[in-house]
Amino acid sequence: MLRKTHVFGILPTMVIAVVFLWSGLGGSVTAPPGPVHPVPSAPSPALQMQPDGQPGQAVEMTDIHDIKPPEPLGANPAIIIYILLGVLVLALLTGILIYWRRRQKPSAEDPLPVLPPEDIAFGALDRLANTREIQARVFYFELSAILRSYIQARYVINAMEMTSEEFIPAIDHLAIDRIHQQNLKALVRSTDPVKFAGHAAGDVQMRDDLDFVRQLVEQTTPVEEHV
């Protein structure tokens, strides 16, 4: 009797231990080795429960989709094309506006009309003649510059850069009569001592030399330009 009672007292304890052991192992039981079946890749149909708690007809899960692959980062080509077209249109409109404004008003950089050489010479001679109390040296420097500038513009020679020794032989090649050539050479020779050596010159001589240069300009001006 004692042995039977002891066995029946240990049996519930063993059952409780097996239950705790089962719960600790997560209720998993190793299945005996057997053939391995492939797992289907399609989602398993879900069972729709009936109101009475009984499983109903299986419903296929159609709202489960694969994860989208990562999209590549970078500029959208369409946006770049739109930006380039906008810049091109803006540049075109700016060019049209600048062209229209330049046509509306004359540019300040437009060159002024060039006066004929005789007009420039006559104007300079008039200013020199109206100058009062001018030194002889300064007078002949200005008169020589007016004369050489006119000859350079009229006959296309570099008279402004020539020395007197270079300018006097060049006078023989100018298209003026022989008398004016001789008088012009005499003027150049007589003014150098006044300009560079400080020689004196009277008012009458200065007035005569100015009148000679004016006469030379008048006689060497073509008729069609002089009229």
PDB file of C-alpha atoms in Angstrom:
ATOM      1  CA  MET A   1       0.000   0.000   0.000  1.00  0.00           C
ATOM      2  CA  LEU A   2       2.796   2.421   0.864  1.00  0.00           C
ATOM      3  CA  ARG A   3       4.567   1.815  -2.452  1.00  0.00           C
ATOM      4  CA  LYS A   4       1.367   2.393  -4.490  1.00  0.00           C
ATOM      5  CA  THR A   5       0.607   5.625  -2.603  1.00  0.00           C
ATOM      6  CA  HIS A   6       4.146   6.875  -3.142  1.00  0.00           C
ATOM      7  CA  VAL A   7       3.930   6.166  -6.905  1.00  0.00           C
ATOM      8  CA  PHE A   8       0.545   7.908  -7.248  1.00  0.00           C
ATOM      9  CA  GLY A   9       1.923  10.933  -5.293  1.00  0.00           C
ATOM     10  CA  ILE A  10       4.970  11.339  -7.589  1.00  0.00           C
ATOM     11  CA  LEU A  11       2.974  10.993 -10.859  1.00  0.00           C
ATOM     12  CA  PRO A  12       1.205  14.420 -10.629  1.00  0.00           C
ATOM     13  CA  THR A  13       4.539  16.053  -9.874  1.00  0.00           C
ATOM     14  CA  MET A  14       6.079  14.530 -13.003  1.00  0.00           C
ATOM     15  CA  VAL A  15       3.111  15.668 -15.127  1.00  0.00           C
ATOM     16  CA  ILE A  16       3.494  19.266 -13.833  1.00  0.00           C
ATOM     17  CA  ALA A  17       7.251  19.171 -14.589  1.00  0.00           C
ATOM     18  CA  VAL A  18       6.618  17.976 -18.142  1.00  0.00           C
ATOM     19  CA  VAL A  19       4.095  20.815 -18.656  1.00  0.00           C
ATOM     20  CA  PHE A  20       6.606  23.446 -17.472  1.00  0.00           C
ATOM     21  CA  LEU A  21       9.318  21.916 -19.620  1.00  0.00           C
ATOM     22  CA  TRP A  22       7.010  21.986 -22.658  1.00  0.00           C
ATOM     23  CA  SER A  23       6.122  25.622 -22.103  1.00  0.00           C
ATOM     24  CA  GLY A  24       9.822  26.547 -21.682  1.00  0.00           C
ATOM     25  CA  LEU A  25      10.718  24.935 -24.989  1.00  0.00           C
ATOM     26  CA  GLY A  26       7.988  26.902 -26.781  1.00  0.00           C
ATOM     27  CA  GLY A  27       5.859  23.861 -27.376  1.00  0.00           C
ATOM     28  CA  SER A  28       8.040  22.660 -30.264  1.00  0.00           C
ATOM     29  CA  VAL A  29       8.508  19.041 -30.927  1.00  0.00           C
ATOM     30  CA  THR A  30      11.194  17.796 -33.234  1.00  0.00           C
ATOM     31  CA  ALA A  31       9.613  15.890 -36.043  1.00  0.00           C
ATOM     32  CA  PRO A  32      11.136  12.661 -37.123  1.00  0.00           C
ATOM     33  CA  PRO A  33      13.351  12.881 -40.167  1.00  0.00           C
ATOM     34  CA  GLY A  34      11.489  12.552 -43.436  1.00  0.00           C
ATOM     35  CA  PRO A  35      11.298  13.963 -46.956  1.00  0.00           C
ATOM     36  CA  VAL A  36      11.703  17.772 -47.229  1.00  0.00           C
ATOM     37  CA  HIS A  37       8.937  19.494 -49.194  1.00  0.00           C
ATOM     38  CA  PRO A  38       9.590  22.895 -50.896  1.00  0.00           C
ATOM     39  CA  VAL A  39       7.869  25.879 -49.337  1.00  0.00           C
ATOM     40  CA  PRO A  40       5.547  27.610 -51.804  1.00  0.00           C
ATOM     41  CA  SER A  41       6.591  31.187 -52.695  1.00  0.00           C
ATOM     42  CA  ALA A  42       3.029  32.412 -53.144  1.00  0.00           C
ATOM     43  CA  PRO A  43       1.283  33.801 -50.064  1.00  0.00           C
ATOM     44  CA  SER A  44      -0.814  31.255 -48.222  1.00  0.00           C
ATOM     45  CA  PRO A  45      -4.524  31.805 -48.296  1.00  0.00           C
ATOM     46  CA  ALA A  46      -5.970  33.076 -45.064  1.00  0.00           C
ATOM     47  CA  LEU A  47      -8.945  31.376 -43.407  1.00  0.00           C
ATOM     48  CA  GLN A  48     -11.986  33.555 -42.964  1.00  0.00           C
ATOM     49  CA  MET A  49     -13.644  32.871 -39.610  1.00  0.00           C
ATOM     50  CA  GLN A  50     -17.389  32.351 -39.476  1.00  0.00           C
ATOM     51  CA  PRO A  51     -19.557  34.063 -36.834  1.00  0.00           C
ATOM     52  CA  ASP A  52     -19.817  30.787 -34.930  1.00  0.00           C
ATOM     53  CA  GLY A  53     -16.009  30.523 -34.636  1.00  0.00           C
ATOM     54  CA  GLN A  54     -15.657  27.824 -37.241  1.00  0.00           C
ATOM     55  CA  PRO A  55     -13.140  28.204 -40.073  1.00  0.00           C
ATOM     56  CA  GLY A  56     -14.764  29.180 -43.337  1.00  0.00           C
ATOM     57  CA  GLN A  57     -13.669  29.471 -46.925  1.00  0.00           C
ATOM     58  CA  ALA A  58     -10.023  30.337 -47.525  1.00  0.00           C
ATOM     59  CA  VAL A  59      -9.449  33.899 -48.802  1.00  0.00           C
ATOM     60  CA  GLU A  60      -6.414  34.641 -50.899  1.00  0.00           C
ATOM     61  CA  MET A  61      -4.355  37.604 -49.613  1.00  0.00           C
ATOM     62  CA  THR A  62      -4.091  40.002 -52.563  1.00  0.00           C
ATOM     63  CA  ASP A  63      -3.021  43.179 -50.687  1.00  0.00           C
ATOM     64  CA  ILE A  64       0.526  41.972 -50.054  1.00  0.00           C
ATOM     65  CA  HIS A  65       3.081  43.275 -52.545  1.00  0.00           C
ATOM     66  CA  ASP A  66       6.793  42.935 -52.930  1.00  0.00           C
ATOM     67  CA  ILE A  67       9.048  45.695 -51.578  1.00  0.00           C
ATOM     68  CA  LYS A  68       9.914  48.228 -54.296  1.00  0.00           C
ATOM     69  CA  PRO A  69      13.595  48.392 -55.207  1.00  0.00           C
ATOM     70  CA  PRO A  70      15.431  51.627 -54.213  1.00  0.00           C
ATOM     71  CA  GLU A  71      14.999  54.371 -56.813  1.00  0.00           C
ATOM     72  CA  PRO A  72      18.218  55.906 -58.181  1.00  0.00           C
ATOM     73  CA  LEU A  73      18.958  59.449 -57.000  1.00  0.00           C
ATOM     74  CA  GLY A  74      19.890  62.207 -59.479  1.00  0.00           C
ATOM     75  CA  ALA A  75      18.578  65.106 -61.528  1.00  0.00           C
ATOM     76  CA  ASN A  76      15.526  64.629 -63.659  1.00  0.00           C
ATOM     77  CA  PRO A  77      16.491  65.118 -67.358  1.00  0.00           C
ATOM     78  CA  ALA A  78      13.141  66.739 -68.076  1.00  0.00           C
ATOM     79  CA  ILE A  79      13.743  69.405 -65.413  1.00  0.00           C
ATOM     80  CA  ILE A  80      17.217  70.171 -66.835  1.00  0.00           C
ATOM     81  CA  ILE A  81      15.731  70.605 -70.328  1.00  0.00           C
ATOM     82  CA  TYR A  82      13.090  73.008 -68.999  1.00  0.00           C
ATOM     83  CA  ILE A  83      15.743  75.050 -67.164  1.00  0.00           C
ATOM     84  CA  LEU A  84      17.935  75.310 -70.283  1.00  0.00           C
ATOM     85  CA  LEU A  85      14.964  76.372 -72.397  1.00  0.00           C
ATOM     86  CA  GLY A  86      14.087  79.046 -69.841  1.00  0.00           C
ATOM     87  CA  VAL A  87      17.651  80.410 -69.841  1.00  0.00           C
ATOM     88  CA  LEU A  88      17.679  80.452 -73.649  1.00  0.00           C
ATOM     89  CA  VAL A  89      14.387  82.358 -73.841  1.00  0.00           C
ATOM     90  CA  LEU A  90      15.594  84.853 -71.220  1.00  0.00           C
ATOM     91  CA  ALA A  91      18.845  85.477 -73.119  1.00  0.00           C
ATOM     92  CA  LEU A  92      16.933  85.948 -76.364  1.00  0.00           C
ATOM     93  CA  LEU A  93      14.571  88.489 -74.799  1.00  0.00           C
ATOM     94  CA  THR A  94      17.497  90.363 -73.232  1.00  0.00           C
ATOM     95  CA  GLY A  95      19.258  90.600 -76.599  1.00  0.00           C
ATOM     96  CA  ILE A  96      16.110  91.894 -78.285  1.00  0.00           C
ATOM     97  CA  LEU A  97      15.652  94.524 -75.551  1.00  0.00           C
ATOM     98  CA  ILE A  98      19.266  95.737 -75.826  1.00  0.00           C
ATOM     99  CA  TYR A  99      19.013  95.933 -79.622  1.00  0.00           C
ATOM    100  CA  TRP A 100      15.750  97.871 -79.421  1.00  0.00           C
ATOM    101  CA  ARG A 101      17.193 100.393 -76.946  1.00  0.00           C
ATOM    102  CA  ARG A 102      20.252 100.973 -79.100  1.00  0.00           C
ATOM    103  CA  ARG A 103      18.039 101.622 -82.116  1.00  0.00           C
ATOM    104  CA  GLN A 104      15.897 104.084 -80.161  1.00  0.00           C
ATOM    105  CA  LYS A 105      18.722 106.453 -79.167  1.00  0.00           C
ATOM    106  CA  PRO A 106      22.163 107.075 -80.687  1.00  0.00           C
ATOM    107  CA  SER A 107      25.082 105.564 -78.870  1.00  0.00           C
ATOM    108  CA  ALA A 108      27.450 107.880 -77.032  1.00  0.00           C
ATOM    109  CA  GLU A 109      30.344 105.903 -78.483  1.00  0.00           C
ATOM    110  CA  ASP A 110      29.433 106.701 -82.103  1.00  0.00           C
ATOM    111  CA  PRO A 111      32.329 108.548 -83.753  1.00  0.00           C
ATOM    112  CA  LEU A 112      31.801 112.200 -84.554  1.00  0.00           C
ATOM    113  CA  PRO A 113      31.923 113.254 -88.198  1.00  0.00           C
ATOM    114  CA  VAL A 114      35.455 114.148 -89.287  1.00  0.00           C
ATOM    115  CA  LEU A 115      35.863 117.672 -90.610  1.00  0.00           C
ATOM    116  CA  PRO A 116      37.803 118.303 -93.819  1.00  0.00           C
ATOM    117  CA  PRO A 117      41.475 119.210 -93.210  1.00  0.00           C
ATOM    118  CA  GLU A 118      41.003 122.765 -94.538  1.00  0.00           C
ATOM    119  CA  ASP A 119      38.166 123.440 -92.055  1.00  0.00           C
ATOM    120  CA  ILE A 120      40.318 122.225 -89.190  1.00  0.00           C
ATOM    121  CA  ALA A 121      43.227 124.375 -90.391  1.00  0.00           C
ATOM    122  CA  PHE A 122      41.100 127.501 -90.844  1.00  0.00           C
ATOM    123  CA  GLY A 123      39.599 127.154 -87.393  1.00  0.00           C
ATOM    124  CA  ALA A 124      43.007 126.735 -85.773  1.00  0.00           C
ATOM    125  CA  LEU A 125      44.436 129.714 -87.704  1.00  0.00           C
ATOM    126  CA  ASP A 126      41.531 131.910 -86.578  1.00  0.00           C
ATOM    127  CA  ARG A 127      42.096 130.994 -82.940  1.00  0.00           C
ATOM    128  CA  LEU A 128      45.799 131.678 -83.269  1.00  0.00           C
ATOM    129  CA  ALA A 129      45.166 135.056 -84.936  1.00  0.00           C
ATOM    130  CA  ASN A 130      42.822 136.087 -82.119  1.00  0.00           C
ATOM    131  CA  THR A 131      45.334 135.194 -79.413  1.00  0.00           C
ATOM    132  CA  ARG A 132      46.725 138.304 -77.727  1.00  0.00           C
ATOM    133  CA  GLU A 133      50.144 138.785 -76.187  1.00  0.00           C
ATOM    134  CA  ILE A 134      51.537 135.443 -77.336  1.00  0.00           C
ATOM    135  CA  GLN A 135      55.251 134.782 -77.301  1.00  0.00           C
ATOM    136  CA  ALA A 136      56.969 134.318 -80.657  1.00  0.00           C
ATOM    137  CA  ARG A 137      58.273 130.888 -79.668  1.00  0.00           C
ATOM    138  CA  VAL A 138      54.802 129.646 -78.716  1.00  0.00           C
ATOM    139  CA  PHE A 139      53.284 131.260 -81.812  1.00  0.00           C
ATOM    140  CA  TYR A 140      55.584 129.454 -84.224  1.00  0.00           C
ATOM    141  CA  PHE A 141      55.200 126.122 -82.432  1.00  0.00           C
ATOM    142  CA  GLU A 142      51.433 126.381 -82.920  1.00  0.00           C
ATOM    143  CA  LEU A 143      51.702 127.694 -86.491  1.00  0.00           C
ATOM    144  CA  SER A 144      54.088 124.858 -87.411  1.00  0.00           C
ATOM    145  CA  ALA A 145      51.707 122.281 -85.877  1.00  0.00           C
ATOM    146  CA  ILE A 146      48.758 123.670 -87.869  1.00  0.00           C
ATOM    147  CA  LEU A 147      50.763 123.618 -91.111  1.00  0.00           C
ATOM    148  CA  ARG A 148      52.147 120.091 -90.657  1.00  0.00           C
ATOM    149  CA  SER A 149      48.790 118.692 -89.536  1.00  0.00           C
ATOM    150  CA  TYR A 150      47.109 120.071 -92.652  1.00  0.00           C
ATOM    151  CA  ILE A 151      49.821 118.737 -94.998  1.00  0.00           C
ATOM    152  CA  GLN A 152      49.706 115.324 -93.316  1.00  0.00           C
ATOM    153  CA  ALA A 153      45.923 115.094 -93.757  1.00  0.00           C
ATOM    154  CA  ARG A 154      45.937 116.499 -97.298  1.00  0.00           C
ATOM    155  CA  TYR A 155      48.903 114.643 -98.800  1.00  0.00           C
ATOM    156  CA  VAL A 156      49.027 111.586 -96.495  1.00  0.00           C
ATOM    157  CA  ILE A 157      52.611 111.937 -95.313  1.00  0.00           C
ATOM    158  CA  ASN A 158      53.840 111.676 -91.747  1.00  0.00           C
ATOM    159  CA  ALA A 159      54.691 115.367 -91.510  1.00  0.00           C
ATOM    160  CA  MET A 160      53.994 115.604 -87.761  1.00  0.00           C
ATOM    161  CA  GLU A 161      56.773 113.138 -86.940  1.00  0.00           C
ATOM    162  CA  MET A 162      59.377 114.484 -89.366  1.00  0.00           C
ATOM    163  CA  THR A 163      62.296 116.677 -88.392  1.00  0.00           C
ATOM    164  CA  SER A 164      62.960 119.839 -90.396  1.00  0.00           C
ATOM    165  CA  GLU A 165      65.764 118.037 -92.267  1.00  0.00           C
ATOM    166  CA  GLU A 166      63.254 115.311 -93.272  1.00  0.00           C
ATOM    167  CA  PHE A 167      60.332 117.645 -93.953  1.00  0.00           C
ATOM    168  CA  ILE A 168      62.096 120.105 -96.279  1.00  0.00           C
ATOM    169  CA  PRO A 169      63.052 117.446 -98.939  1.00  0.00           C
ATOM    170  CA  ALA A 170      59.512 115.984 -98.727  1.00  0.00           C
ATOM    171  CA  ILE A 171      58.079 119.366 -99.783  1.00  0.00           C
ATOM    172  CA  ASP A 172      59.429 118.822-103.314  1.00  0.00           C
ATOM    173  CA  HIS A 173      57.068 115.829-103.705  1.00  0.00           C
ATOM    174  CA  LEU A 174      53.913 117.711-102.671  1.00  0.00           C
ATOM    175  CA  ALA A 175      51.366 118.567-105.370  1.00  0.00           C
ATOM    176  CA  ILE A 176      51.792 122.342-105.010  1.00  0.00           C
ATOM    177  CA  ASP A 177      53.358 124.901-107.346  1.00  0.00           C
ATOM    178  CA  ARG A 178      57.047 125.667-107.246  1.00  0.00           C
ATOM    179  CA  ILE A 179      56.654 129.124-105.695  1.00  0.00           C
ATOM    180  CA  HIS A 180      54.697 127.797-102.737  1.00  0.00           C
ATOM    181  CA  GLN A 181      57.245 125.023-102.307  1.00  0.00           C
ATOM    182  CA  GLN A 182      60.070 127.573-102.059  1.00  0.00           C
ATOM    183  CA  ASN A 183      58.147 129.806 -99.661  1.00  0.00           C
ATOM    184  CA  LEU A 184      57.206 126.819 -97.504  1.00  0.00           C
ATOM    185  CA  LYS A 185      60.830 125.727 -97.233  1.00  0.00           C
ATOM    186  CA  ALA A 186      61.838 129.273 -96.289  1.00  0.00           C
ATOM    187  CA  LEU A 187      59.166 129.337 -93.562  1.00  0.00           C
ATOM    188  CA  VAL A 188      60.407 126.085 -92.042  1.00  0.00           C
ATOM    189  CA  ARG A 189      64.006 127.313 -92.013  1.00  0.00           C
ATOM    190  CA  SER A 190      63.112 130.673 -90.468  1.00  0.00           C
ATOM    191  CA  THR A 191      60.878 129.303 -87.692  1.00  0.00           C
ATOM    192  CA  ASP A 192      63.323 126.719 -86.305  1.00  0.00           C
ATOM    193  CA  PRO A 193      65.646 129.338 -84.719  1.00  0.00           C
ATOM    194  CA  VAL A 194      62.657 130.995 -83.057  1.00  0.00           C
ATOM    195  CA  LYS A 195      61.243 127.703 -81.737  1.00  0.00           C
ATOM    196  CA  PHE A 196      64.457 126.052 -80.580  1.00  0.00           C
ATOM    197  CA  ALA A 197      66.996 128.856 -80.092  1.00  0.00           C
ATOM    198  CA  GLY A 198      64.748 131.579 -78.724  1.00  0.00           C
ATOM    199  CA  HIS A 199      65.354 134.092 -81.529  1.00  0.00           C
ATOM    200  CA  ALA A 200      63.066 137.113 -81.629  1.00  0.00           C
ATOM    201  CA  ALA A 201      60.330 137.653 -84.213  1.00  0.00           C
ATOM    202  CA  GLY A 202      58.344 140.822 -84.829  1.00  0.00           C
ATOM    203  CA  ASP A 203      54.590 141.132 -84.974  1.00  0.00           C
ATOM    204  CA  VAL A 204      54.674 141.948 -88.694  1.00  0.00           C
ATOM    205  CA  GLN A 205      56.648 138.807 -89.506  1.00  0.00           C
ATOM    206  CA  MET A 206      54.355 136.685 -87.397  1.00  0.00           C
ATOM    207  CA  ARG A 207      51.277 138.126 -89.138  1.00  0.00           C
ATOM    208  CA  ASP A 208      52.805 137.611 -92.607  1.00  0.00           C
ATOM    209  CA  ASP A 209      53.706 133.996 -91.850  1.00  0.00           C
ATOM    210  CA  LEU A 210      50.192 133.301 -90.600  1.00  0.00           C
ATOM    211  CA  ASP A 211      48.719 134.849 -93.784  1.00  0.00           C
ATOM    212  CA  PHE A 212      51.034 132.686 -95.915  1.00  0.00           C
ATOM    213  CA  VAL A 213      49.851 129.482 -94.230  1.00  0.00           C
ATOM    214  CA  ARG A 214      46.220 130.529 -94.682  1.00  0.00           C
ATOM    215  CA  GLN A 215      46.833 131.266 -98.392  1.00  0.00           C
ATOM    216  CA  LEU A 216      48.590 127.915 -98.803  1.00  0.00           C
ATOM    217  CA  VAL A 217      45.595 126.089 -97.327  1.00  0.00           C
ATOM    218  CA  GLU A 218      43.173 127.948 -99.595  1.00  0.00           C
ATOM    219  CA  GLN A 219      45.137 127.265-102.788  1.00  0.00           C
ATOM    220  CA  THR A 220      45.731 123.574-102.037  1.00  0.00           C
ATOM    221  CA  THR A 221      42.098 122.813-101.177  1.00  0.00           C
ATOM    222  CA  PRO A 222      40.299 121.035-104.062  1.00  0.00           C
ATOM    223  CA  VAL A 223      37.628 123.148-105.696  1.00  0.00           C
ATOM    224  CA  GLU A 224      34.749 120.758-104.977  1.00  0.00           C
ATOM    225  CA  GLU A 225      35.669 120.641-101.270  1.00  0.00           C
ATOM    226  CA  HIS A 226      36.305 124.374-101.015  1.00  0.00           C
ATOM    227  CA  VAL A 227      32.871 125.158-102.473  1.00  0.00           C
TER     228      VAL A 227
END
